Short mmCIF file of C-alpha atoms (C1' of nucleotides) in Angstrom, two decimals:
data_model
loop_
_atom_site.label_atom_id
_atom_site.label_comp_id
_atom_site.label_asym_id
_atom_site.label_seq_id
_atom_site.Cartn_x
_atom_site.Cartn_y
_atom_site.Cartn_z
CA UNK A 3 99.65 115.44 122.59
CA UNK A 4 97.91 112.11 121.98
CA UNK A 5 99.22 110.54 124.97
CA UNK A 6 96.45 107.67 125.87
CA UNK A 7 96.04 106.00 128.78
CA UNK A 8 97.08 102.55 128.18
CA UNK A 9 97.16 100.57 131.47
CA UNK A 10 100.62 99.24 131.20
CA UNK A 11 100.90 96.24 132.49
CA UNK A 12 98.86 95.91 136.13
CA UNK A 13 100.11 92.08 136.68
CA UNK A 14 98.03 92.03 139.57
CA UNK A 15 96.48 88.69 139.23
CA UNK A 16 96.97 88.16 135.43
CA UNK A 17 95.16 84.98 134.68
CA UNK A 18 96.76 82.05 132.16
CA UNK A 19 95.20 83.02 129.49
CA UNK A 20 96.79 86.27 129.79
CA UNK A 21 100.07 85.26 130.93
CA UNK A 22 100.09 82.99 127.92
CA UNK A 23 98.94 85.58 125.43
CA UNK A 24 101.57 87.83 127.03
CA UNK A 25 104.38 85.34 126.74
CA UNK A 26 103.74 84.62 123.06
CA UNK A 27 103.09 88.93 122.34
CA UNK A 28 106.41 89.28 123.34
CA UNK A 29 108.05 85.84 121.48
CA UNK A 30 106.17 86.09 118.28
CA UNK A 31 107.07 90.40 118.07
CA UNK A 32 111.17 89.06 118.40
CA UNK A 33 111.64 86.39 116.70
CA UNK A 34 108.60 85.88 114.37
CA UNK A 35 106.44 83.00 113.80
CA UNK A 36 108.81 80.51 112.72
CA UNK A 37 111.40 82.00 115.36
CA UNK A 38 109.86 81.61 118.13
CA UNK A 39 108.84 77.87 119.91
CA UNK A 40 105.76 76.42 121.62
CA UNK A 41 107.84 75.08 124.17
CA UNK A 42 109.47 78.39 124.80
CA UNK A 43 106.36 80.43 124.86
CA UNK A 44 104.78 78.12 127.60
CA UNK A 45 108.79 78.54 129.60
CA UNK A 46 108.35 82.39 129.26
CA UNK A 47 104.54 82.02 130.47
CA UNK A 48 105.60 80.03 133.26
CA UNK A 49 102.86 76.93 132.29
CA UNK A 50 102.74 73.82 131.01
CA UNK A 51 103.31 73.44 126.84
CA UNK A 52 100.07 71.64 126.86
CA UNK A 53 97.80 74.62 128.78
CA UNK A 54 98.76 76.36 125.01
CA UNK A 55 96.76 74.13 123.15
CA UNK A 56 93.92 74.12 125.99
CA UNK A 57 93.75 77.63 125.62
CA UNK A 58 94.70 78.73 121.68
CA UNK A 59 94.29 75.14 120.24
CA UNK A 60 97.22 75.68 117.79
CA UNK A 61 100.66 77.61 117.40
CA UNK A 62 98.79 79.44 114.04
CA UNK A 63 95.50 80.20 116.03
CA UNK A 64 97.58 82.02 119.12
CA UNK A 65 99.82 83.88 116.20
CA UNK A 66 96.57 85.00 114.83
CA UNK A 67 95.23 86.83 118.05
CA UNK A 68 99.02 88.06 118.74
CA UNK A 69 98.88 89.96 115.51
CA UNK A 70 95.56 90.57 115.20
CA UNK A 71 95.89 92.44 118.53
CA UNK A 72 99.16 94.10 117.62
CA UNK A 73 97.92 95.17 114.16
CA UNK A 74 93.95 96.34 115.69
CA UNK A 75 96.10 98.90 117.94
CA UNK A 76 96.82 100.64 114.91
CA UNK A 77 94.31 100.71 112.52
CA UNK A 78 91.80 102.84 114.70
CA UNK A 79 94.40 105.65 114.93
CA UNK A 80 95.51 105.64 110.89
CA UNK A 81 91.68 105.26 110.40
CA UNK A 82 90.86 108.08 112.63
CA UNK A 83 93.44 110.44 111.23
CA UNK A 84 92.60 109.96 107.38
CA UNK A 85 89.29 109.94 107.57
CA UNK A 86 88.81 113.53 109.93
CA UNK A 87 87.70 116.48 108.50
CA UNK A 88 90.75 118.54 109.77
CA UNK A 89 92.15 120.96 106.78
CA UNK A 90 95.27 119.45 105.15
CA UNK A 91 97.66 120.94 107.24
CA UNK A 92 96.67 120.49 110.37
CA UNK A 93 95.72 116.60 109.17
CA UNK A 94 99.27 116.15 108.32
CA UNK A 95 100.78 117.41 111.57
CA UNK A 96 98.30 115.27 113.78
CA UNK A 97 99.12 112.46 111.62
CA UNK A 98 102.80 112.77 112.13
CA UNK A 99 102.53 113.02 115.62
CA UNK A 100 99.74 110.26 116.56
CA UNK A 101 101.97 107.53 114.14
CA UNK A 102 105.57 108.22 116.04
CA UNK A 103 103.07 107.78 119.51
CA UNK A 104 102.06 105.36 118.24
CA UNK A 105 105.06 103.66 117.23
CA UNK A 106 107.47 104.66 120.12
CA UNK A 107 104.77 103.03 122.65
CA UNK A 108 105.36 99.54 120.62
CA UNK A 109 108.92 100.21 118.77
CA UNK A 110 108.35 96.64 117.43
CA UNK A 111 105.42 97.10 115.86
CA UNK A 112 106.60 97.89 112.38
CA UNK A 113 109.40 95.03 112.24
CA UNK A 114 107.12 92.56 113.24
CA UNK A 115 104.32 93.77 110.40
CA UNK A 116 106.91 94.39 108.00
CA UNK A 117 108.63 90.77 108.65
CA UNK A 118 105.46 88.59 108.18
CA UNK A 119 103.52 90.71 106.01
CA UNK A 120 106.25 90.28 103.27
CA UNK A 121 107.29 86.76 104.46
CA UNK A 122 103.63 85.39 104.41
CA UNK A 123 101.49 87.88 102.39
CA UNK A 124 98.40 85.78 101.64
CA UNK A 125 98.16 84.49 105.35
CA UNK A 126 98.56 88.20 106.49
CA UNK A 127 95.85 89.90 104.33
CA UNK A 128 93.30 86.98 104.35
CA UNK A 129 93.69 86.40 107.94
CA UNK A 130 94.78 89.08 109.76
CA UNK A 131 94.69 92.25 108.57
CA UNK A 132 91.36 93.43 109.23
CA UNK A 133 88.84 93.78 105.75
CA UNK A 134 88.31 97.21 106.02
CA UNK A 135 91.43 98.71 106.32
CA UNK A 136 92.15 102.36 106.20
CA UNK A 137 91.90 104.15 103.03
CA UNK A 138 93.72 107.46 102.18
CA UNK A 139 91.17 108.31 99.31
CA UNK A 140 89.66 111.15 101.31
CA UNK A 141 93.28 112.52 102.59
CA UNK A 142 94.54 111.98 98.37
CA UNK A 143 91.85 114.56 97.78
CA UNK A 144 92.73 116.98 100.00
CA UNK A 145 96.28 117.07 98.91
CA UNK A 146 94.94 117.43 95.62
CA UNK A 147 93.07 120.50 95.85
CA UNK A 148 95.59 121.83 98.26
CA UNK A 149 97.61 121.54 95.25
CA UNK A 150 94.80 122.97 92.70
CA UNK A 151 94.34 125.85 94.84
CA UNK A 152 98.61 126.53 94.93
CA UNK A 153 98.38 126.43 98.80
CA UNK A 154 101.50 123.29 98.06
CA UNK A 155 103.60 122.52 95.54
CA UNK A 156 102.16 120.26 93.08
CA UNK A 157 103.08 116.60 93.97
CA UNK A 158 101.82 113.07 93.61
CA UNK A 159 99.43 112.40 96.14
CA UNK A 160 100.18 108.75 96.77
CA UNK A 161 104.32 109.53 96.79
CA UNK A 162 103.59 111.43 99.24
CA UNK A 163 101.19 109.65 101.73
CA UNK A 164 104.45 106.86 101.40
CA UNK A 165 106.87 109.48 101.66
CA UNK A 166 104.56 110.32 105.38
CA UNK A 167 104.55 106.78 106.13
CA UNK A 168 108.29 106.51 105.45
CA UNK A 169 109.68 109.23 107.20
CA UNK A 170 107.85 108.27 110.31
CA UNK A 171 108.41 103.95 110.73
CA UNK A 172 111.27 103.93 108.90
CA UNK A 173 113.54 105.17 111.25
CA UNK A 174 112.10 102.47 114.01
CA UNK A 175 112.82 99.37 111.52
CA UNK A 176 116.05 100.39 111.16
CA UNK A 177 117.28 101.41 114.73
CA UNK A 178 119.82 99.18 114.95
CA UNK A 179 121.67 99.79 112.01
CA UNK A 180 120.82 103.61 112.53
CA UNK A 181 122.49 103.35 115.72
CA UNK A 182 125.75 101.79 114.45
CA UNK A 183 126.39 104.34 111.40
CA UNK A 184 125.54 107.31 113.00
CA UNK A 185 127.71 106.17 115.84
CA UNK A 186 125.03 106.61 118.51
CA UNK A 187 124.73 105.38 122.19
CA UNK A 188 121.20 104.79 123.89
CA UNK A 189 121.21 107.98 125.09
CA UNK A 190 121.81 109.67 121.93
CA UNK A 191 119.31 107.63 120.17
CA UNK A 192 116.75 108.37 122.49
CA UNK A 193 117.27 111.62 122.12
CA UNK A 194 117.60 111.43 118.31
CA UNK A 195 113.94 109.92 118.57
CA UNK A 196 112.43 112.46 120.67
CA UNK A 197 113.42 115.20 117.91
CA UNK A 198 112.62 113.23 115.51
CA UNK A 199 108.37 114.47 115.24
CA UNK A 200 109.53 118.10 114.86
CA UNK A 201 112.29 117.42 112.28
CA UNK A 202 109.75 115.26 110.34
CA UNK A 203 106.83 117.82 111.06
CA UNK A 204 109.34 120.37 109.91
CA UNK A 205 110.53 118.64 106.47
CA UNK A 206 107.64 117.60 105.10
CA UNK A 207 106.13 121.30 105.51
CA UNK A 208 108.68 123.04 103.47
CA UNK A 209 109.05 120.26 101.45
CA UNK A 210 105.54 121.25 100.31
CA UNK A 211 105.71 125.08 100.54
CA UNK A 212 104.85 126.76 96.90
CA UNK A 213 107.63 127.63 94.48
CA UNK A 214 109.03 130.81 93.84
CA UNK B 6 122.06 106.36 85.43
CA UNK B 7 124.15 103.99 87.09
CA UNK B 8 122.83 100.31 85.24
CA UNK B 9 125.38 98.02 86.13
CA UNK B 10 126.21 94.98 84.53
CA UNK B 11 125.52 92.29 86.71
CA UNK B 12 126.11 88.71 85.15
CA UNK B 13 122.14 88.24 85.06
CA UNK B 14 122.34 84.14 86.24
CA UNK B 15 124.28 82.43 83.24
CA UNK B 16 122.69 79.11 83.96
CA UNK B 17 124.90 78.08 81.68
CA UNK B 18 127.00 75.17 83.61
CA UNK B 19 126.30 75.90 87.01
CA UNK B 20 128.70 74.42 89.94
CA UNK B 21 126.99 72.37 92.77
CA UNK B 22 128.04 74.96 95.23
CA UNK B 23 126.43 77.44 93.28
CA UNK B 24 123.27 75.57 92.91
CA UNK B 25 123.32 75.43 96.79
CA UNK B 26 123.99 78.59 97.11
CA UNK B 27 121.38 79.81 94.57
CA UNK B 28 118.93 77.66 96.39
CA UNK B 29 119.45 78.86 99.69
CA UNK B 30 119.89 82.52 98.85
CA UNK B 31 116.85 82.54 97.57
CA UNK B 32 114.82 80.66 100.40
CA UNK B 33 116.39 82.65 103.15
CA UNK B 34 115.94 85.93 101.83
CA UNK B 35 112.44 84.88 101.39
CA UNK B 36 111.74 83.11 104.63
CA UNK B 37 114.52 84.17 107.01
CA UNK B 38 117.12 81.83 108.57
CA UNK B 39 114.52 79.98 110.30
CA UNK B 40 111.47 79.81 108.28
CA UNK B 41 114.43 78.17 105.56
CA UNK B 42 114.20 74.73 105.81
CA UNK B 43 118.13 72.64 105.37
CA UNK B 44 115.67 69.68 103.15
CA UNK B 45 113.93 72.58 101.25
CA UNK B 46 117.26 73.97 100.00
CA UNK B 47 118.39 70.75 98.93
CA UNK B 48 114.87 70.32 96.93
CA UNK B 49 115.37 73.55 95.17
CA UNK B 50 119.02 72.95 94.14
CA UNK B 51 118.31 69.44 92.91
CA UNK B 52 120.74 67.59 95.12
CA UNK B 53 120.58 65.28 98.44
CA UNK B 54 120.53 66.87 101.71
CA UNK B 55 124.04 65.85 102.94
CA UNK B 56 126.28 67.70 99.82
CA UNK B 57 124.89 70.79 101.59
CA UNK B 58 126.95 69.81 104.75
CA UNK B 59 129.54 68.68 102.42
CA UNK B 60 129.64 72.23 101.10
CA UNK B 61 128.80 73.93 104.03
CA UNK B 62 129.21 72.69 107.17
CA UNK B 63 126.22 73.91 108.79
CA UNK B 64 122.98 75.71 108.09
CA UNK B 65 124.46 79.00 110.29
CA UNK B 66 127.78 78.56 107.85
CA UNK B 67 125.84 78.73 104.72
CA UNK B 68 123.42 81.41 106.12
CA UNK B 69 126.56 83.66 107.08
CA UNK B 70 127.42 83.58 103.53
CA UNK B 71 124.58 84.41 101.97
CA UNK B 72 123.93 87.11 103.84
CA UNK B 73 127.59 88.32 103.98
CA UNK B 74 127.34 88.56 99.80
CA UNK B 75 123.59 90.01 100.18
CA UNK B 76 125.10 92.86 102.71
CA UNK B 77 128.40 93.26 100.32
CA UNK B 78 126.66 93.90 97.15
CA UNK B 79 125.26 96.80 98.75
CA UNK B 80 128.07 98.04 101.00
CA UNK B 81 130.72 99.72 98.68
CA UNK B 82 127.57 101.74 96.76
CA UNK B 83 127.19 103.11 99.64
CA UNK B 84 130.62 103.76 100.63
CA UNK B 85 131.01 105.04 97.17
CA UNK B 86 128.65 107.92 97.39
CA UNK B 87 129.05 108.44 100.68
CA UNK B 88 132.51 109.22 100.60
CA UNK B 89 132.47 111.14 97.24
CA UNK B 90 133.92 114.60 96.76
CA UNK B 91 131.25 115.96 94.46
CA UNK B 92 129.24 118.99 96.20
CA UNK B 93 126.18 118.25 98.26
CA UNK B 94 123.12 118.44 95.91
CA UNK B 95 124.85 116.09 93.54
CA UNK B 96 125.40 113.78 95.89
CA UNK B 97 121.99 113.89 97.41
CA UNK B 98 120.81 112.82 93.45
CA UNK B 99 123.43 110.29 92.86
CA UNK B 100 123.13 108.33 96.53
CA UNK B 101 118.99 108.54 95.46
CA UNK B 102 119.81 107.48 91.94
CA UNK B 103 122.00 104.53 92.99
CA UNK B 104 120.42 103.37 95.94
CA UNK B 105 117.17 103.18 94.39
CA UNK B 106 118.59 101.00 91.41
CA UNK B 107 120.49 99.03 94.14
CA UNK B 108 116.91 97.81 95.57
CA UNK B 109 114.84 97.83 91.87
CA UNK B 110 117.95 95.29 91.45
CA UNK B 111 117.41 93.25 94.78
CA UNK B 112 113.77 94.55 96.21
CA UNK B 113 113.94 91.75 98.78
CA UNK B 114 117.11 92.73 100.12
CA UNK B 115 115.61 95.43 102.78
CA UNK B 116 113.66 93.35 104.25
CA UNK B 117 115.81 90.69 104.37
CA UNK B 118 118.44 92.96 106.36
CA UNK B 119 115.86 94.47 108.93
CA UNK B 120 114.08 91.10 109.98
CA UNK B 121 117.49 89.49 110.49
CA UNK B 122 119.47 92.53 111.66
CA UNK B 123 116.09 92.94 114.36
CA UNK B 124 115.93 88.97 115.18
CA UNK B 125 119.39 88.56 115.80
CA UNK B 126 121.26 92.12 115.95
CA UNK B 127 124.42 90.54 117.80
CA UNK B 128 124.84 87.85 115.29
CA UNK B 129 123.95 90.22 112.49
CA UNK B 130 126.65 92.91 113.74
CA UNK B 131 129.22 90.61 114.71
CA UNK B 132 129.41 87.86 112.24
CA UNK B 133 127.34 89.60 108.99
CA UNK B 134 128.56 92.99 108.74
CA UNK B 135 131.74 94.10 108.26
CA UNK B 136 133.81 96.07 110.52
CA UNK B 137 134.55 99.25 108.42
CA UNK B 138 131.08 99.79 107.53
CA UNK B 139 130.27 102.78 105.73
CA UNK B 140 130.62 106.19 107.77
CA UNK B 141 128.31 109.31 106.52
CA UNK B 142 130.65 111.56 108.31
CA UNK B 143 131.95 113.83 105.41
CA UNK B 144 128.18 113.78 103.55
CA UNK B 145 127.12 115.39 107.45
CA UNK B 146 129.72 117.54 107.32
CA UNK B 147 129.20 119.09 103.94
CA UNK B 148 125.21 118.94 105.18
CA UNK B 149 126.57 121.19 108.03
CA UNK B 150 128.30 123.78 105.36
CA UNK B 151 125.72 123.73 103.67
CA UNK B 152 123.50 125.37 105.97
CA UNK B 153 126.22 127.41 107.15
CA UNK B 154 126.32 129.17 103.96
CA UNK B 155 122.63 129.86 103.92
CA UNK B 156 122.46 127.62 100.78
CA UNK B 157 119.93 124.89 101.99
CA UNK B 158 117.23 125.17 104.97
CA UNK B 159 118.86 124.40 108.61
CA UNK B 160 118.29 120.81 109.36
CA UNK B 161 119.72 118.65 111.59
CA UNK B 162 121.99 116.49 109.39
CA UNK B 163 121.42 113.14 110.97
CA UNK B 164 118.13 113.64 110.39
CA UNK B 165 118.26 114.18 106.90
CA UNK B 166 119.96 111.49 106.39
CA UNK B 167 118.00 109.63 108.35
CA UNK B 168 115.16 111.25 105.88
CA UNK B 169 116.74 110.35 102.65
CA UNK B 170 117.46 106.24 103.47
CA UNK B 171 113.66 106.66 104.83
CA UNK B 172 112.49 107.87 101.64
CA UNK B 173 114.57 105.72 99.31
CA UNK B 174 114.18 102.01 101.01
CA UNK B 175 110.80 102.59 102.96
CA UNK B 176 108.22 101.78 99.73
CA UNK B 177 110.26 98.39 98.88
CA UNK B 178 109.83 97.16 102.81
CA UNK B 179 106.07 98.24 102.54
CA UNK B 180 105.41 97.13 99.30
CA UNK B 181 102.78 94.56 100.58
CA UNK B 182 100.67 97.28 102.44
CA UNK B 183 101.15 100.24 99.85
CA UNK B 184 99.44 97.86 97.54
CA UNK B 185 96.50 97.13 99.67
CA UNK B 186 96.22 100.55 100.65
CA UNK B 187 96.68 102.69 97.88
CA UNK B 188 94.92 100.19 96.02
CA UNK B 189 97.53 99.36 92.79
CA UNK B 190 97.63 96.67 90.59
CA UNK B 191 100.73 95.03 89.42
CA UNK B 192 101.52 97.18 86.61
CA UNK B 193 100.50 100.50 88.69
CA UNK B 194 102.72 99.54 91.28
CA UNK B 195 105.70 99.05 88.88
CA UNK B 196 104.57 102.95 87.15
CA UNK B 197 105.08 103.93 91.03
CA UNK B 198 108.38 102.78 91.56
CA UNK B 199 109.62 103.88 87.88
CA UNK B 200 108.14 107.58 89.22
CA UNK B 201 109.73 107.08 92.67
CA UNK B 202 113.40 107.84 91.80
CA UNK B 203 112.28 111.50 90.54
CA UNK B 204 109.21 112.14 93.19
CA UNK B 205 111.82 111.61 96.19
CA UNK B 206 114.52 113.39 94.76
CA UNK B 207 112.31 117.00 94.22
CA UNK B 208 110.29 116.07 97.93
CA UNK B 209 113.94 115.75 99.28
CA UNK B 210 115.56 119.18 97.49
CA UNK B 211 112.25 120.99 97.79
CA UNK B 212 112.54 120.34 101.91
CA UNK B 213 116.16 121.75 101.46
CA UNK B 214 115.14 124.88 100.15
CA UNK B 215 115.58 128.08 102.04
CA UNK B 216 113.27 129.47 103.88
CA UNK B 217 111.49 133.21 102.93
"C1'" DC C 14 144.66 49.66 84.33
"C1'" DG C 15 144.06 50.89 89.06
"C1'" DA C 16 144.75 53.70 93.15
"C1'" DG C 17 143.24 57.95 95.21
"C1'" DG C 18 140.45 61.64 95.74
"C1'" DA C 19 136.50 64.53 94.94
"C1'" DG C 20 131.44 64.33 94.43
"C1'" DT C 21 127.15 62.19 95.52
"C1'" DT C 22 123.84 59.22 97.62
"C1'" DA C 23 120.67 56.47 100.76
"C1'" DA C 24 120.13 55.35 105.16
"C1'" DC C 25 120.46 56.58 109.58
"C1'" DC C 26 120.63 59.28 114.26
"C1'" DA C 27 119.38 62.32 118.03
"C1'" DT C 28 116.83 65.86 119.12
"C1'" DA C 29 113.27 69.43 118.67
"C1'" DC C 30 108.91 70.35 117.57
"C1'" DG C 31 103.72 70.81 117.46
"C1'" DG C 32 100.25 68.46 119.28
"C1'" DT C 33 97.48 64.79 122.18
"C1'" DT C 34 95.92 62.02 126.09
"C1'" DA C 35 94.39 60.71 130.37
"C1'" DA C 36 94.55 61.49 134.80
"C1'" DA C 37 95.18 64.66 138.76
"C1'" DA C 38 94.23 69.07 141.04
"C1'" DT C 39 91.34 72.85 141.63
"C1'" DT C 40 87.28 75.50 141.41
"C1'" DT C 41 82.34 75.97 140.83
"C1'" DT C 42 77.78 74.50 141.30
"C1'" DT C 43 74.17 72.23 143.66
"C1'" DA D 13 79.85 67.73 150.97
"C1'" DA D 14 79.13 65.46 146.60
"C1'" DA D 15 78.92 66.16 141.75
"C1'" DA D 16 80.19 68.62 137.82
"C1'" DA D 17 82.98 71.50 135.33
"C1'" DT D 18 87.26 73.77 134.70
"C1'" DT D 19 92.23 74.06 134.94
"C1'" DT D 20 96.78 71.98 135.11
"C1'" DT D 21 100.17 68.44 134.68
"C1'" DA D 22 103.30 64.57 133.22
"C1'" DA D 23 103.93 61.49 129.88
"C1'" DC D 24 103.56 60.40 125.43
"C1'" DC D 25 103.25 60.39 119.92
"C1'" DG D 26 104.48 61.13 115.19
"C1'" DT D 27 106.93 63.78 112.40
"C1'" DA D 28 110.34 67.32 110.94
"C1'" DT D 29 114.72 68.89 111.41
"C1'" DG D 30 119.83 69.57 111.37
"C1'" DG D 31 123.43 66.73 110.95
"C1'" DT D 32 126.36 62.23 110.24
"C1'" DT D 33 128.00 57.89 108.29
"C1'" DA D 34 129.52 54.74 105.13
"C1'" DA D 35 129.31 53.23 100.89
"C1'" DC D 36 129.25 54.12 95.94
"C1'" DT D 37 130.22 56.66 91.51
"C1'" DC D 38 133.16 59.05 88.67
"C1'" DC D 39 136.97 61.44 87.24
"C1'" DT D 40 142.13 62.09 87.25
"C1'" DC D 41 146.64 60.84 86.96
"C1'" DG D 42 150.63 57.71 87.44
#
DNA sequence: CGAGGAGTTAACCATACGGTTAAAATTTTT
DNA sequence: AAAAATTTTAACCGTATGGTTAACTCCTCG
């Protein structure tokens, strides 16, 4: 389900620009804005440092289009899923299962948000993050007359949009030290991720069947 | 529940080390060992540059100890619970309980761990954490009896676990977003995470009930 | 008191860094 | 094919950065 077409990578006859952009996607999602270096951006892009500047005048203007891309491929799908008209239920178990797509196709996506949205807040909201960003209002409702009409236990709407959110990226931010307590090798882990939309699915349902 | 008494800063006549330290703690948990600047640390503890190479040799020296007494302040709470005897659902409540104070104590320590941990795993796993890092074997085990005996809903333990860490930690990383999104203030952010500690313990124990 | 050591400082050093310049190479337009 | 515009390069610039040096202050102890 929700498996989109996303032309990975045709390097056909990428042109600077993109090699560039490219180069500094994959620098800037690593090792983060102060991490990663001009120099080592125009190395990985196989270019001159100065064809940077030509092309993205400055180090913040090129971080801006890296994240602004990286964060644009998600908002459409959060946006899409809050705002349907689907009944609760269903909306949940789409939402679930878009987000981890979503996620798994870009792993890095969440460290790299979480990383310079809390180390540079202002610069992230004012300048990236997109002014109409997804709102759960109409998805807050729902839950609330789902709970008004007993179809769920009664629970705070907004704990449990986060407690979604949580269960699904959470898991991705924390691979690595996921990996080392649970004692898992790549193979596990991969398989550990590919359960993971079920079990999810799975616990937030019965976490929100009625009592008694 | 579990307030510990943590010597709140007694400013009272602080050592020069400890002003470094301060200093630096402080700037790399908020900017990460790169975005810290060696001059900036020096600025913020009042001294000249060189008494922090006097201290500590170099900036990766004095980085490896902050974040060695960042990661231990959190380690042995979780060994603690982790390794308890108590029965399952009291342990589920308590590692909740504690967990949750340990980050209402620290909130920037989650991030702190998964940028660095993500940015440099090797160094993170080799030189940061310690060897005999806590194990959730027993808690899966008991997980495992548990739904042998019919008492909770068949999960796969991992997963919970997985779950509960998710559910716990997840809201501090996001903080930034949850704001924008949900829309809070300061002070109805603060009622959220004062509600959070009960909200995730029912979601969590209302998932674990069984089924018909 | 005065020698020795710990603590502290200003000045300095080499390199890394983001960014610029001017000219060369290449492509496009006419 | 010449002119114009675009793309690419090497060399350079000023500053920031992590780190060092050598001298100076201050306290301790014989």
């Amino acid at each position: 389900m929700a498996e989109q077409e996303i032309s990975q990578q045709a390097p056909v006859q990428e042109t600077t620009e993109q090699k560039i952009f490219d180069a500094a996607h994959e620098l800037f999602v690593q090792k983060g804005l102060d991490g990663a270096k001009m120099q080592e951006i125009a190395d990985k892009a196989g270019i001159n440092k100065a064809l940077l500047h030509y092309y993205y005048r400055t180090k913040e203007k090129l971080f801006e289009m890296v994240a602004k891309a990286i964060i644009h491929q998600g908002v459409p799908v959060f946006r899409k899923k809050l705002e349907s008209d689907k009944p609760l239920e269903e909306k949940i178990a789409e939402f679930v299962d878009s987000y981890i797509d979503l996620i798994r196709l870009n792993p890095f996506m969440p460290v790299f948000i979480i990383s310079e949205m809390n180390k540079h807040p202002q610069h992230f909201f004012e300048k990236i993050m997109p002014a109409e960003l997804p709102k759960p209002q109409k998805f807050i409702r729902q839950i609330e007359e789902a709970v008004a009409e007993g179809r769920i236990r009664p629970v705070n709407p907004q704990h449990l949009v986060v407690n979604i959110m949580a269960l699904c990226a959470f898991p991705f931010v924390a691979r690595p030290m996921m990996q080392m307590v649970l004692g898992l090798n790549a193979h596990e882990i991969e398989a550990f991720f590919k359960q993971r939309k079920t079990e999810v699915t799975e616990f937030i349902f019965a976490a929100l069947r009625p009592e008694s």
